[in-house]
XYZ file of C-alpha atoms in Angstrom:
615
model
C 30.903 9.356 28.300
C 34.801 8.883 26.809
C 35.522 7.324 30.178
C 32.727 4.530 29.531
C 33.735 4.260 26.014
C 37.082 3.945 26.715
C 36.624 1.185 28.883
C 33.778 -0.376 26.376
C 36.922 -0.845 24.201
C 39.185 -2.619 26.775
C 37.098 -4.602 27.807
C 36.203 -5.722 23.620
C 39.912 -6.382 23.594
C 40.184 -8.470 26.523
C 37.577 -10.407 25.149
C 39.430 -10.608 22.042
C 43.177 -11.735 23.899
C 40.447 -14.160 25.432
C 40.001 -15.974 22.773
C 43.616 -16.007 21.446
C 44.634 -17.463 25.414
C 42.389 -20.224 24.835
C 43.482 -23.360 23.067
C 41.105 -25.843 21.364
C 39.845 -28.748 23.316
C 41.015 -31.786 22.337
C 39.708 -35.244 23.199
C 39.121 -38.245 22.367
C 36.297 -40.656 22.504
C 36.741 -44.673 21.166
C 38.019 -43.890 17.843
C 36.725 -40.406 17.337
C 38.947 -37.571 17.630
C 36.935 -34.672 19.045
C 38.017 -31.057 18.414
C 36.338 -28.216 20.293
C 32.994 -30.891 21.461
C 32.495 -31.637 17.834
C 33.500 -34.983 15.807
C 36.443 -34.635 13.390
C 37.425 -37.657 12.482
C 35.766 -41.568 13.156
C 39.065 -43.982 13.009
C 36.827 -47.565 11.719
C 40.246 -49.816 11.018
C 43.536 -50.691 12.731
C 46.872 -49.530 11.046
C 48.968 -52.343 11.832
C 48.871 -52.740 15.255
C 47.598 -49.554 16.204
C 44.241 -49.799 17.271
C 41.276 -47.165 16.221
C 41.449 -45.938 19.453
C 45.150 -45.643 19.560
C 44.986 -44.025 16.186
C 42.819 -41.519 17.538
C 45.274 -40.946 20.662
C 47.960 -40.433 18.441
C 46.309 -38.186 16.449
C 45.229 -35.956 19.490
C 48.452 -35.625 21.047
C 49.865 -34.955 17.711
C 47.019 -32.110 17.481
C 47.537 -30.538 20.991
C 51.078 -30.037 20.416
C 50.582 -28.564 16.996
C 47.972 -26.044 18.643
C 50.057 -25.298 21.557
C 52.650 -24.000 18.922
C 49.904 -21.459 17.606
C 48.958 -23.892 14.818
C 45.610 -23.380 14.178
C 43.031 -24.365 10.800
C 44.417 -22.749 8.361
C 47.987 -24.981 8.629
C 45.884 -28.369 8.094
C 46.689 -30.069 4.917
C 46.853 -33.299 2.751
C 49.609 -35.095 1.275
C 48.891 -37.422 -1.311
C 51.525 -40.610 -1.105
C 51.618 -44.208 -3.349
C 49.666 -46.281 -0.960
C 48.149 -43.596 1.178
C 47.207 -39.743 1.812
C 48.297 -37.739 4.964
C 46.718 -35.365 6.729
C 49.351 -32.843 8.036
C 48.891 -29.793 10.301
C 52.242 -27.513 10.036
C 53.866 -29.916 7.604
C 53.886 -32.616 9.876
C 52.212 -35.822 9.826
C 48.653 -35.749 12.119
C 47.238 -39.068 10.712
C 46.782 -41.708 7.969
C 44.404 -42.529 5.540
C 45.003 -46.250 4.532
C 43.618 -48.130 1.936
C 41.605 -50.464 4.385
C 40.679 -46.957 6.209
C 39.185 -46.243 2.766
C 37.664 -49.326 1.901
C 36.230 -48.661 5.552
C 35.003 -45.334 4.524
C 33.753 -46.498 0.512
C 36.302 -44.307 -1.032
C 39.992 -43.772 -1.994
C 42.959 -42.291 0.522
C 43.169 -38.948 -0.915
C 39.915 -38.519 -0.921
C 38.905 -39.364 2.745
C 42.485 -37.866 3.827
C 40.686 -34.736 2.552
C 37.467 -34.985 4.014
C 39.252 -35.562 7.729
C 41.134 -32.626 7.156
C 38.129 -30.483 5.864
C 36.310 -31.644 9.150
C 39.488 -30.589 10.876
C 39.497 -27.145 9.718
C 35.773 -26.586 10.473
C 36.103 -28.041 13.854
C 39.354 -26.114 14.445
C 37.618 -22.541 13.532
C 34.745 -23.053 16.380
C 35.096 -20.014 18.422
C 35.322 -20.748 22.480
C 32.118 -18.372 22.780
C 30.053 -16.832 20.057
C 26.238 -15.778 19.580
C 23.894 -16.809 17.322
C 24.110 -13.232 15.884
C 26.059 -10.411 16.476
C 23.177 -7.594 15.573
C 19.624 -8.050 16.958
C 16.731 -5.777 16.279
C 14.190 -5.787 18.831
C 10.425 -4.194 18.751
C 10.014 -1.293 21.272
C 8.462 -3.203 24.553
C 8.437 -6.888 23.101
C 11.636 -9.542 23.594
C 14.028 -11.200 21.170
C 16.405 -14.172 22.421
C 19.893 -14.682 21.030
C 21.669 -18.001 21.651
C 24.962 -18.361 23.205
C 27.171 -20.758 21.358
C 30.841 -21.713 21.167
C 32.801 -24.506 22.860
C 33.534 -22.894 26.516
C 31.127 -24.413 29.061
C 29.126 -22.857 31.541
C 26.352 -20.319 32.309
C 26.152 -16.605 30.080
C 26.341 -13.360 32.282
C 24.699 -10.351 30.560
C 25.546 -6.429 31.299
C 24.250 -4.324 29.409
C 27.415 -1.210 28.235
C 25.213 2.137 28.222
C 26.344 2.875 24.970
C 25.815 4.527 22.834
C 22.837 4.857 24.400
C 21.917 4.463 28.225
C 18.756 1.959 29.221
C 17.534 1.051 26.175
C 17.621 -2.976 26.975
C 16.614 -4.880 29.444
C 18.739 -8.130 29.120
C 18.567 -11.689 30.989
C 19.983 -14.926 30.669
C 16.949 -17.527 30.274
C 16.311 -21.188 30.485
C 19.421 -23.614 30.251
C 21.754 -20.406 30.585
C 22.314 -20.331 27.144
C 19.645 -18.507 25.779
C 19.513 -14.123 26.314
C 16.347 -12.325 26.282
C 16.487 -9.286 25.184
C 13.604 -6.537 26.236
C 13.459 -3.226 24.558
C 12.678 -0.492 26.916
C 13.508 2.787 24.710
C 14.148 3.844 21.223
C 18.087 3.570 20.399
C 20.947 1.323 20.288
C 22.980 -0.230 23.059
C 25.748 -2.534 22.987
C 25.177 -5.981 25.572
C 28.338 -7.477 26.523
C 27.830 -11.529 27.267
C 30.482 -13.021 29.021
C 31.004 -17.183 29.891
C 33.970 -17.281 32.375
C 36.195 -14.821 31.911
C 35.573 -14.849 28.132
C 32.896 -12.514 26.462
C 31.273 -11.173 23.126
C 29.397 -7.907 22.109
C 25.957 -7.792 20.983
C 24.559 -4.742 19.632
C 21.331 -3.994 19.835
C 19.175 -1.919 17.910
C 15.066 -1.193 19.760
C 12.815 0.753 17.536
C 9.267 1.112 17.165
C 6.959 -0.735 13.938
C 6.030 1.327 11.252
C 2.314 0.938 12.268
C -0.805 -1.345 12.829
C -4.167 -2.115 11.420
C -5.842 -1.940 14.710
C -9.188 -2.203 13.465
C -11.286 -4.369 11.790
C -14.567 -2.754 10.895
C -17.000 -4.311 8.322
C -16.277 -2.637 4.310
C -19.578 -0.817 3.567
C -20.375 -0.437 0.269
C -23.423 -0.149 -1.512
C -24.718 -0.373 -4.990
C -25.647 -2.956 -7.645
C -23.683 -4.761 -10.344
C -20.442 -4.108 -8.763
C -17.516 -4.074 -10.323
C -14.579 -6.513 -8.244
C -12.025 -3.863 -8.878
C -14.205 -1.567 -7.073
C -14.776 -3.575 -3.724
C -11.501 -4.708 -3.934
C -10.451 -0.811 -4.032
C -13.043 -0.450 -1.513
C -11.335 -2.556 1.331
C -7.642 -1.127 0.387
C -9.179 1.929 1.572
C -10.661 1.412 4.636
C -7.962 -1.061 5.658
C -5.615 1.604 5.114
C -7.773 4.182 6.510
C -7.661 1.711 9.915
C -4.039 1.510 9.896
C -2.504 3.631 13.239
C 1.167 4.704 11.475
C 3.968 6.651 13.316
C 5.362 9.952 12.002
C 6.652 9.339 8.441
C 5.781 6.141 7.536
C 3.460 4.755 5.193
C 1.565 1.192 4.378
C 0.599 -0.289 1.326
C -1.305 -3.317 0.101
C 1.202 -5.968 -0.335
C -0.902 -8.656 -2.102
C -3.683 -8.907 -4.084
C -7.182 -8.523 -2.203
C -8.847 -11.941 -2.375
C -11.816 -11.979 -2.198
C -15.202 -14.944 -1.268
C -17.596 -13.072 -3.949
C -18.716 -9.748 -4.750
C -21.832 -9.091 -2.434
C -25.275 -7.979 -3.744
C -27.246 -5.903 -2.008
C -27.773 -6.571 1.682
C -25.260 -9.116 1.941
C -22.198 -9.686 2.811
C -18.251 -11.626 1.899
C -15.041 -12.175 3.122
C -12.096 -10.105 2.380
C -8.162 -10.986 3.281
C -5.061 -9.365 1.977
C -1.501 -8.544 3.503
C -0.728 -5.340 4.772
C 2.728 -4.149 5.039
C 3.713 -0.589 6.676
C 7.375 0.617 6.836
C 9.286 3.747 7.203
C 12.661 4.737 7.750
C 14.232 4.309 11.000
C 10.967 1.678 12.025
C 10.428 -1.760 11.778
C 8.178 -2.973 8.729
C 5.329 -4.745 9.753
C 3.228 -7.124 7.968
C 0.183 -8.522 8.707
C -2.584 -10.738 7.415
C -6.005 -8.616 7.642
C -9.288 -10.437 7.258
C -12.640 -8.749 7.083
C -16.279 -8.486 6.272
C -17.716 -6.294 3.175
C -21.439 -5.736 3.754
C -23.398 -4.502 0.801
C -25.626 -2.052 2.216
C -28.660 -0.838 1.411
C -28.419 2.901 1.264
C -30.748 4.771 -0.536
C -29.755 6.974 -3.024
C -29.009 10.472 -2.423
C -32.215 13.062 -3.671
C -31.642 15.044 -6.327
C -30.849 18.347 -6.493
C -27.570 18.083 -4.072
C -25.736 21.101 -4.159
C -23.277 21.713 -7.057
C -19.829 22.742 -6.506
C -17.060 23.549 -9.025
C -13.514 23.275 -8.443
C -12.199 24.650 -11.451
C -11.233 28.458 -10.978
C -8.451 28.629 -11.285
C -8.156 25.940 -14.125
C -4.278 26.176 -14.031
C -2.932 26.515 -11.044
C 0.318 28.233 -10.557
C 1.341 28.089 -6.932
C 0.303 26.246 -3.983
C -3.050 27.115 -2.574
C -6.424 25.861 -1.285
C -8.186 25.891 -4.651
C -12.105 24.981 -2.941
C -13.279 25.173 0.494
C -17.530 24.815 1.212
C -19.315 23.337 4.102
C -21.613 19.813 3.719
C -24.432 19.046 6.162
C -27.044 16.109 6.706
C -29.898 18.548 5.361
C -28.785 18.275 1.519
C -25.555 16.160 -0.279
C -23.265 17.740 -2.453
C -21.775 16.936 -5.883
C -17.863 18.071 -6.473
C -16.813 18.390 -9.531
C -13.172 19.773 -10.214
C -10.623 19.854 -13.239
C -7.169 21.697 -12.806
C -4.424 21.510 -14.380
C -0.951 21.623 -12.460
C 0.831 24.889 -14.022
C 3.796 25.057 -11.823
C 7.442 24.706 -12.679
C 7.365 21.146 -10.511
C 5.188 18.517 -9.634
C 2.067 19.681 -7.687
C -0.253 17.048 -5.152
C -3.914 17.543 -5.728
C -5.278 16.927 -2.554
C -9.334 16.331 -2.039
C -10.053 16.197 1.764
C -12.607 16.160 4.237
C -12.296 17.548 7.518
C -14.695 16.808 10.179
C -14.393 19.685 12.712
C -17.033 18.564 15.215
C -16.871 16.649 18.572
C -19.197 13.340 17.130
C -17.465 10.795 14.654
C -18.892 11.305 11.182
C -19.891 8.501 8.780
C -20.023 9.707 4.751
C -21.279 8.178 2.157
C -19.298 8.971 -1.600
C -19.877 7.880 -5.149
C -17.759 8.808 -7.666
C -14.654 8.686 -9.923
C -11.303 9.818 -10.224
C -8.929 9.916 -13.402
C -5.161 9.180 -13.081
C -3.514 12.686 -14.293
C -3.289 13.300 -17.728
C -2.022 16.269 -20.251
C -5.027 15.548 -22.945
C -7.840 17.710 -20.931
C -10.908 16.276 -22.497
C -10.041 12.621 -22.308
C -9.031 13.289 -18.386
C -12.952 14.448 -18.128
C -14.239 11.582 -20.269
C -12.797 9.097 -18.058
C -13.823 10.633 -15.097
C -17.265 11.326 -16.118
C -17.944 8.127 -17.500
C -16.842 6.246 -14.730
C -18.730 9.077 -12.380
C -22.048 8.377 -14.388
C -21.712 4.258 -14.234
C -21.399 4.592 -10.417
C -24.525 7.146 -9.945
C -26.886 4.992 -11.967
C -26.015 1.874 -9.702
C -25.768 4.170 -6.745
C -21.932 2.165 -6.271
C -20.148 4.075 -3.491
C -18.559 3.095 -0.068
C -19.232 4.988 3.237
C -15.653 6.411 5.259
C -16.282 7.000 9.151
C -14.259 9.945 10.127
C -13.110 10.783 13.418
C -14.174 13.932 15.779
C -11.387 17.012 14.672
C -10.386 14.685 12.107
C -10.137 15.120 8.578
C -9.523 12.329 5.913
C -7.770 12.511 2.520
C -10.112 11.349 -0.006
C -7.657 11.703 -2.864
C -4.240 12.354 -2.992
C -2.736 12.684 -7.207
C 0.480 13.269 -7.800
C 0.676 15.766 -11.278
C 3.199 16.631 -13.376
C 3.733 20.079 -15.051
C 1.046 20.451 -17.145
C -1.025 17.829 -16.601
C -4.814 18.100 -15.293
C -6.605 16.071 -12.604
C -10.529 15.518 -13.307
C -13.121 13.642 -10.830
C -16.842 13.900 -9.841
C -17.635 12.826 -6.639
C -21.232 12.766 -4.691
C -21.004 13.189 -0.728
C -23.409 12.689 1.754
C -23.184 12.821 5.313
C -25.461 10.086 6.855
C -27.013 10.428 10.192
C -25.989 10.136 13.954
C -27.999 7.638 15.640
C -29.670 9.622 18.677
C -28.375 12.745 17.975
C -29.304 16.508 16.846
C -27.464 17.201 13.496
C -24.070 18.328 14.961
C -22.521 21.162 12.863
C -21.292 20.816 8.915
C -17.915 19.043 8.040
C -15.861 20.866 5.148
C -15.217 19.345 2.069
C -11.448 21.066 0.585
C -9.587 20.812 -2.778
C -6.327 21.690 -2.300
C -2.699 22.285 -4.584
C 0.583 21.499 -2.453
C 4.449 21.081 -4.253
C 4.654 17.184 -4.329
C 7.526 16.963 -2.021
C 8.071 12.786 -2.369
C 5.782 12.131 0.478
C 5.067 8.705 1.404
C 1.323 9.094 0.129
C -0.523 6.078 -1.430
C -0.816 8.307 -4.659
C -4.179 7.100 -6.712
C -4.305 6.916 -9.999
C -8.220 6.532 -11.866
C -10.583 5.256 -8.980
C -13.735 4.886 -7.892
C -13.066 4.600 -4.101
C -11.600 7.156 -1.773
C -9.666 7.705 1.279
C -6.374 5.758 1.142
C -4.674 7.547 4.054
C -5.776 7.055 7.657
C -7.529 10.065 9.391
C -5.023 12.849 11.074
C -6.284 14.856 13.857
C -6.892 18.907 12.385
C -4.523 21.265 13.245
C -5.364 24.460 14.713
C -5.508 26.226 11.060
C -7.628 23.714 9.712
C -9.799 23.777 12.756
C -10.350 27.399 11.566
C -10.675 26.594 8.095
C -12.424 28.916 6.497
C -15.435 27.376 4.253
C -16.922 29.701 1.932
C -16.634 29.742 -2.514
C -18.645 31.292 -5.328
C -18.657 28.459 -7.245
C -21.770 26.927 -5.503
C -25.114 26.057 -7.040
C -28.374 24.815 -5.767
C -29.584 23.573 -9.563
C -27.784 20.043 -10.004
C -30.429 18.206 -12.053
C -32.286 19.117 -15.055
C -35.346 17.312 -17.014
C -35.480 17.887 -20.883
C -38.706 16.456 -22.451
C -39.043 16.387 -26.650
C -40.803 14.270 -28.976
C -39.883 12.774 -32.226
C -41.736 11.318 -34.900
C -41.154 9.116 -37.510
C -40.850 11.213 -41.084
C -40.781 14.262 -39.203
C -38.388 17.460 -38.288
C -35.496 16.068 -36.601
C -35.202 16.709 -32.543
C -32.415 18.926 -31.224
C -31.785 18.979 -27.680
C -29.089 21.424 -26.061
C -27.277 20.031 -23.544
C -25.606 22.850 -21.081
C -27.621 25.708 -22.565
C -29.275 27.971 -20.028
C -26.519 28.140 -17.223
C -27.447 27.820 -13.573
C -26.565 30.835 -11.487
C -25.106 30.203 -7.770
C -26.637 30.247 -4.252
C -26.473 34.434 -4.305
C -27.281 34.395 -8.211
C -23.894 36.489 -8.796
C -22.513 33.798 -11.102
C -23.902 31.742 -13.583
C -21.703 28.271 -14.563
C -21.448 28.801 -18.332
C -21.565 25.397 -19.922
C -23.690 23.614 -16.299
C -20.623 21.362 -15.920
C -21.589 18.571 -13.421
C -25.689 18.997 -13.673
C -26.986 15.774 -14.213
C -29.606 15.880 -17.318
C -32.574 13.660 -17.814
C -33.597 13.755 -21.278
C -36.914 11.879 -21.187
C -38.163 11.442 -25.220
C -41.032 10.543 -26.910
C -40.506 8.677 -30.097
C -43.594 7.891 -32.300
C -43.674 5.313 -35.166
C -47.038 6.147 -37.191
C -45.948 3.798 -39.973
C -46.728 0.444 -40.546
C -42.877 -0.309 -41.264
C -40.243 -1.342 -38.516
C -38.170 1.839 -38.246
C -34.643 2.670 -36.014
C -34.545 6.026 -34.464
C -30.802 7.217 -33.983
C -29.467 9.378 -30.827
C -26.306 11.287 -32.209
C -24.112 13.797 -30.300
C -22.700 17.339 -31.881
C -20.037 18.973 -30.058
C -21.675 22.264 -30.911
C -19.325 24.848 -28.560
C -16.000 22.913 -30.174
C -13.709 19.793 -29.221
C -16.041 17.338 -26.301
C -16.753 14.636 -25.448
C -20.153 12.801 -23.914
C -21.106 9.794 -21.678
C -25.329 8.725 -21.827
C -26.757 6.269 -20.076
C -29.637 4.444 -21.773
C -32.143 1.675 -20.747
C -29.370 0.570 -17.906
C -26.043 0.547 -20.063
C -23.172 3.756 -20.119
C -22.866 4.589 -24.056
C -19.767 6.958 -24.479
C -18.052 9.311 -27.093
C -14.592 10.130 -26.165
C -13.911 12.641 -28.649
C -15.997 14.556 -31.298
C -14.554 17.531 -33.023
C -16.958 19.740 -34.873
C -18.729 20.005 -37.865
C -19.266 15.832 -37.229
C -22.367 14.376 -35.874
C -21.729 11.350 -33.957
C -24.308 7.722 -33.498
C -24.959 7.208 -30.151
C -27.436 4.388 -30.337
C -30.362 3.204 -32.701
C -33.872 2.462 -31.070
C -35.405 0.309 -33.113
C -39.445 1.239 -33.191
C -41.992 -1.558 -34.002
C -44.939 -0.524 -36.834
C -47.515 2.361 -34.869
C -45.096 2.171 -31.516
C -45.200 4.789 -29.263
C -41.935 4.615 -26.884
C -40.506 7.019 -24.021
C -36.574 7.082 -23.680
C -35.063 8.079 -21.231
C -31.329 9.423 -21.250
C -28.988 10.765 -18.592
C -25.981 13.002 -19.458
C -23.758 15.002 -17.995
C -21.368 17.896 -19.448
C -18.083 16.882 -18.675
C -14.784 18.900 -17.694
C -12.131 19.496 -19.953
C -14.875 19.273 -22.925
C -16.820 22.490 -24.831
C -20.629 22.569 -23.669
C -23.553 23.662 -24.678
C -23.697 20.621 -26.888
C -26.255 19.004 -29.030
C -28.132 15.951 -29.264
C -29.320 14.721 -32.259
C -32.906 12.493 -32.237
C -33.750 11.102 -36.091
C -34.467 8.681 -38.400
């Protein structure tokens, strides 16, 4: 290795005494003097009885001497004089600019005498040989060319050095014989020497692999009605990124805004485009212009109950850990509902996942909502369950195909000390075509010490799975699937009546708690069941009368989301003793009227809670 080094080095210097042994060319064609194949200076006029193109002989001999005594660019000058301006190369006199010369020209002496010498120096500083760029990076198994340039005639020999790294181009001269085509064959770097005559220049090259690929471009499924463009435009970020094949440490993100040819409705489809750039240190960024279809799909909602499951024990988490683990099938969906807070020293990850053990590809259907982190613990539930309850009563969700012993990272939240991550999200595995039910997939909730991955990190959202799928190691492939915190009762009907003039209607929200699948623990507060308050509101007057819905955070600080008559009414914050308007239903004289209301306790808030039906 120092032996090849060594004599990588000579031969660099004899390269370099190369181009010190080789003089400009000088020539001369009619009245243009011609430095190193390039025009200096265009003699138009006679100087007495010189002649252009004896001007431009004089010059040129005048030149070659002045070079042959190691003159070079840097020792051309101008002379200003009463009539006229010289152009001088070591002091002495190269040529005249006259005042017919600048008449010639449409300009003074000086002035041209300067622009001559400015061409001088430019043509003067051409190198005999030289490339079009002395550092190339090339793409593992594609070609770059670099062109040869320079003065010195004839065809470019390639070799490529072995250092500091051995076969990692393949080079070869291409086309006129001034043009190298450079193949990379391995990750590394390797220095090309090109050579014309006995003259020759490094190149160094660098091969490396991209960053990554969007290899496929499946159809966007989503379903739902009324949908938000923020959410199909989250939607295709997703699966685009979900579709991207990376290499070991790099990451891609969504480098322009999705556009979009309309927002679909159900069971049809638009047109999505957006750039996509990956990178990663010690790759090559890519970018690329991804177009694709999002199909609005009719899916039907998922059947009430789905199982319940609660990620919340423990609420602050102190170390690392898997925090939920529970298998889903085909036979029934599942509803997650978690709230932690990150009680570590440093910044935790909060990691949501789904890992899809099984030899068959897996396609999942998920509605829900995410917040970004926050330290207030019953807004951080608000917004999630608000946003959760808007997206269940249009059934808005998007479906995520995962591979066989694959999992995919639904969510992935950075949180600082102390704050606390909140989401709701429904999950339902749909059906293989032609196939027995193959065996559950695992959904996991996860802690890890945010370590400055290169994770899209997700702040509030309503899609999921903005990392591409990773095959399961052999630990997750024996993850083990099993939590307390389970329960079959997700949905509850509440019936009352209320009439006009009458005792006011009370109706407890998160009384009663649901016990779980081995009735060994009850959820205190039925965080996550879905309540439909169904109420009967009588006007036996002959007046026009408005019947209010008010909320009473009965167990403390809460706050509530209700949807009513197709609209998501919300109170972000009620502190007790206050009672707090909801709506007014306004009741026509002898008007008998069922409302119907859907609620949900939400994390971070204090359930049982009340609501409030009067006039």
């Amino acid at each position: 290795m120092r032996t090849l080094v060594a004599t990588l080095l000579c031969v660099c210097m004899l390269a370099l005494s190369g181009h010190a042994q080789l003089l400009p060319r000088v020539e001369v064609k009619g009245g243009t003097l011609i430095v190193n194949r390039a025009p200096a200076v265009h003699i138009r006029v006679a100087n007495g009885n010189l002649v252009p193109e004896r001007r431009a002989q004089i010059a040129a001999e005048r030149l070659q001497s002045a070079v042959a005594r190691g003159l070079g660019a840097r020792h051309v000058g101008v002379k200003a004089e009463r009539r006229r301006a010289t152009v001088t190369i070591g002091g002495g006199v190269l040529l005249y600019a006259t005042r017919a010369d600048a008449r010639a020209a449409g300009t003074t002496p000086l002035r041209l005498a300067q622009a001559w010498a400015s061409s001088l120096r430019h043509c003067l500083s051409i190198p005999p040989l030289s490339l079009s760029t002395s550092e190339l990076l090339v793409p593992l198994g594609e070609s770059r060319t670099v062109r040869v340039n320079g003065w010195l005639e004839g065809t470019a020999v390639v070799a490529p050095t072995g250092a500091p790294d051995d076969g990692v181009t393949d080079p070869a001269v291409i086309g006129d014989g001034r043009t190298v085509r450079i193949t990379g064959r391995a990750v590394g770097r390797e220095r090309v020497l090109v050579s014309v005559g006995e003259l020759s220049v490094p190149l160094m090259v660098t091969v490396r692999k991209y960053a990554g690929e969007v290899k496929a471009f499946e159809p966007v499924v989503v379903t739902g009605i009324d949908l938000p463009v923020s959410f199909v435009r989250q939607a295709v970020e997703a699966a685009i990124v979900r579709s991207t094949q990376l290499e070991p440490g790099a990451q891609v993100q969504i480098a322009s805004p999705v556009r979009l040819s309309s927002v679909p409705d159900v069971g049809q489809s638009a047109t999505a485009s957006v750039l996509v750039r990956a990178s990663g240190s010690g790759y090559i960024a890519r970018e690329q212009e991804v177009k694709l279809t999002v199909v609005n799909r009719p899916i039907a909602a998922a059947n009430e109950p789905v199982l319940l499951m609660v990620s919340n024990d423990p609420e602050r988490v102190q170390k690392a850990q898997t925090l939920f683990a529970s298998e889903i099938s085909e036979s029934q969906s599942a509803r997650l509902l978690y709230h932690h807070m990150n009680g570590m020293v440093q910044d935790g990850l909060l990691l949501i996942e789904l890992l899809n053990p099984t030899d068959a590809t897996r396609t999942v259907h998920i509605t829900g909502a995410a917040s970004t982190p926050m330290r207030d613990t019953v807004r951080v539930g608000y917004v999630a369950g608000e946003l959760f309850l808007r997206a269940l009563m249009n059934n808005m969700g998007h479906t995520i195909t995962i591979p066989a012993q694959s999992k995919v990272v639904l969510l992935a939240q950075r949180m600082r000390p102390l704050e606390t991550a909140s989401g709701v999200l429904q999950v339902r595995l749909l059906p293989t075509e032609g196939a027995q039910p193959p065996a559950p997939c695992v959904l996991k909730v996860a802690m890890q010490v945010y370590q400055n991955q290169p994770l899209p990190l997700m702040g509030t959202t309503m899609a999921w799975g903005f990392l591409p799928p990773r095959p399961l190691t052999t630990e997750e492939r024996r993850q083990i699937a099993g939590n307390d915190h389970i329960y079959p009762t997700s949905y509850k009907v509440l019936t009352a009546t209320y009439v006009v003039g009458q005792r006011w209607q009370f109706i407890r929200i998160g009384e009663q708690a649901v016990r779980n699948h081995n009735q060994q623990r009850k959820l205190d507060g039925n965080y996550g069941v879905i309540y439909e308050v169904r109420v009967e509101m009588v006007n036996p007057t002959d007046k026009v009368r408005d019947v209010e819905l008010a909320f009473e955070p009965s167990g403390g600080e809460a706050g509530g989301v209700f949807a009513i008559g197709g609209e998501v009414l919300g109170i972000q914050r009620a502190l007790p003793p206050g009672e707090f308007s909801i709506t007014r239903i306004r009741l026509q004289p002898n008007q008998k009227r069922t409302i119907t209301i859907r609620t949900m306790p939400l994390a971070g808030s204090n359930y049982p809670a009340t609501l409030m039906v009067r006039s």
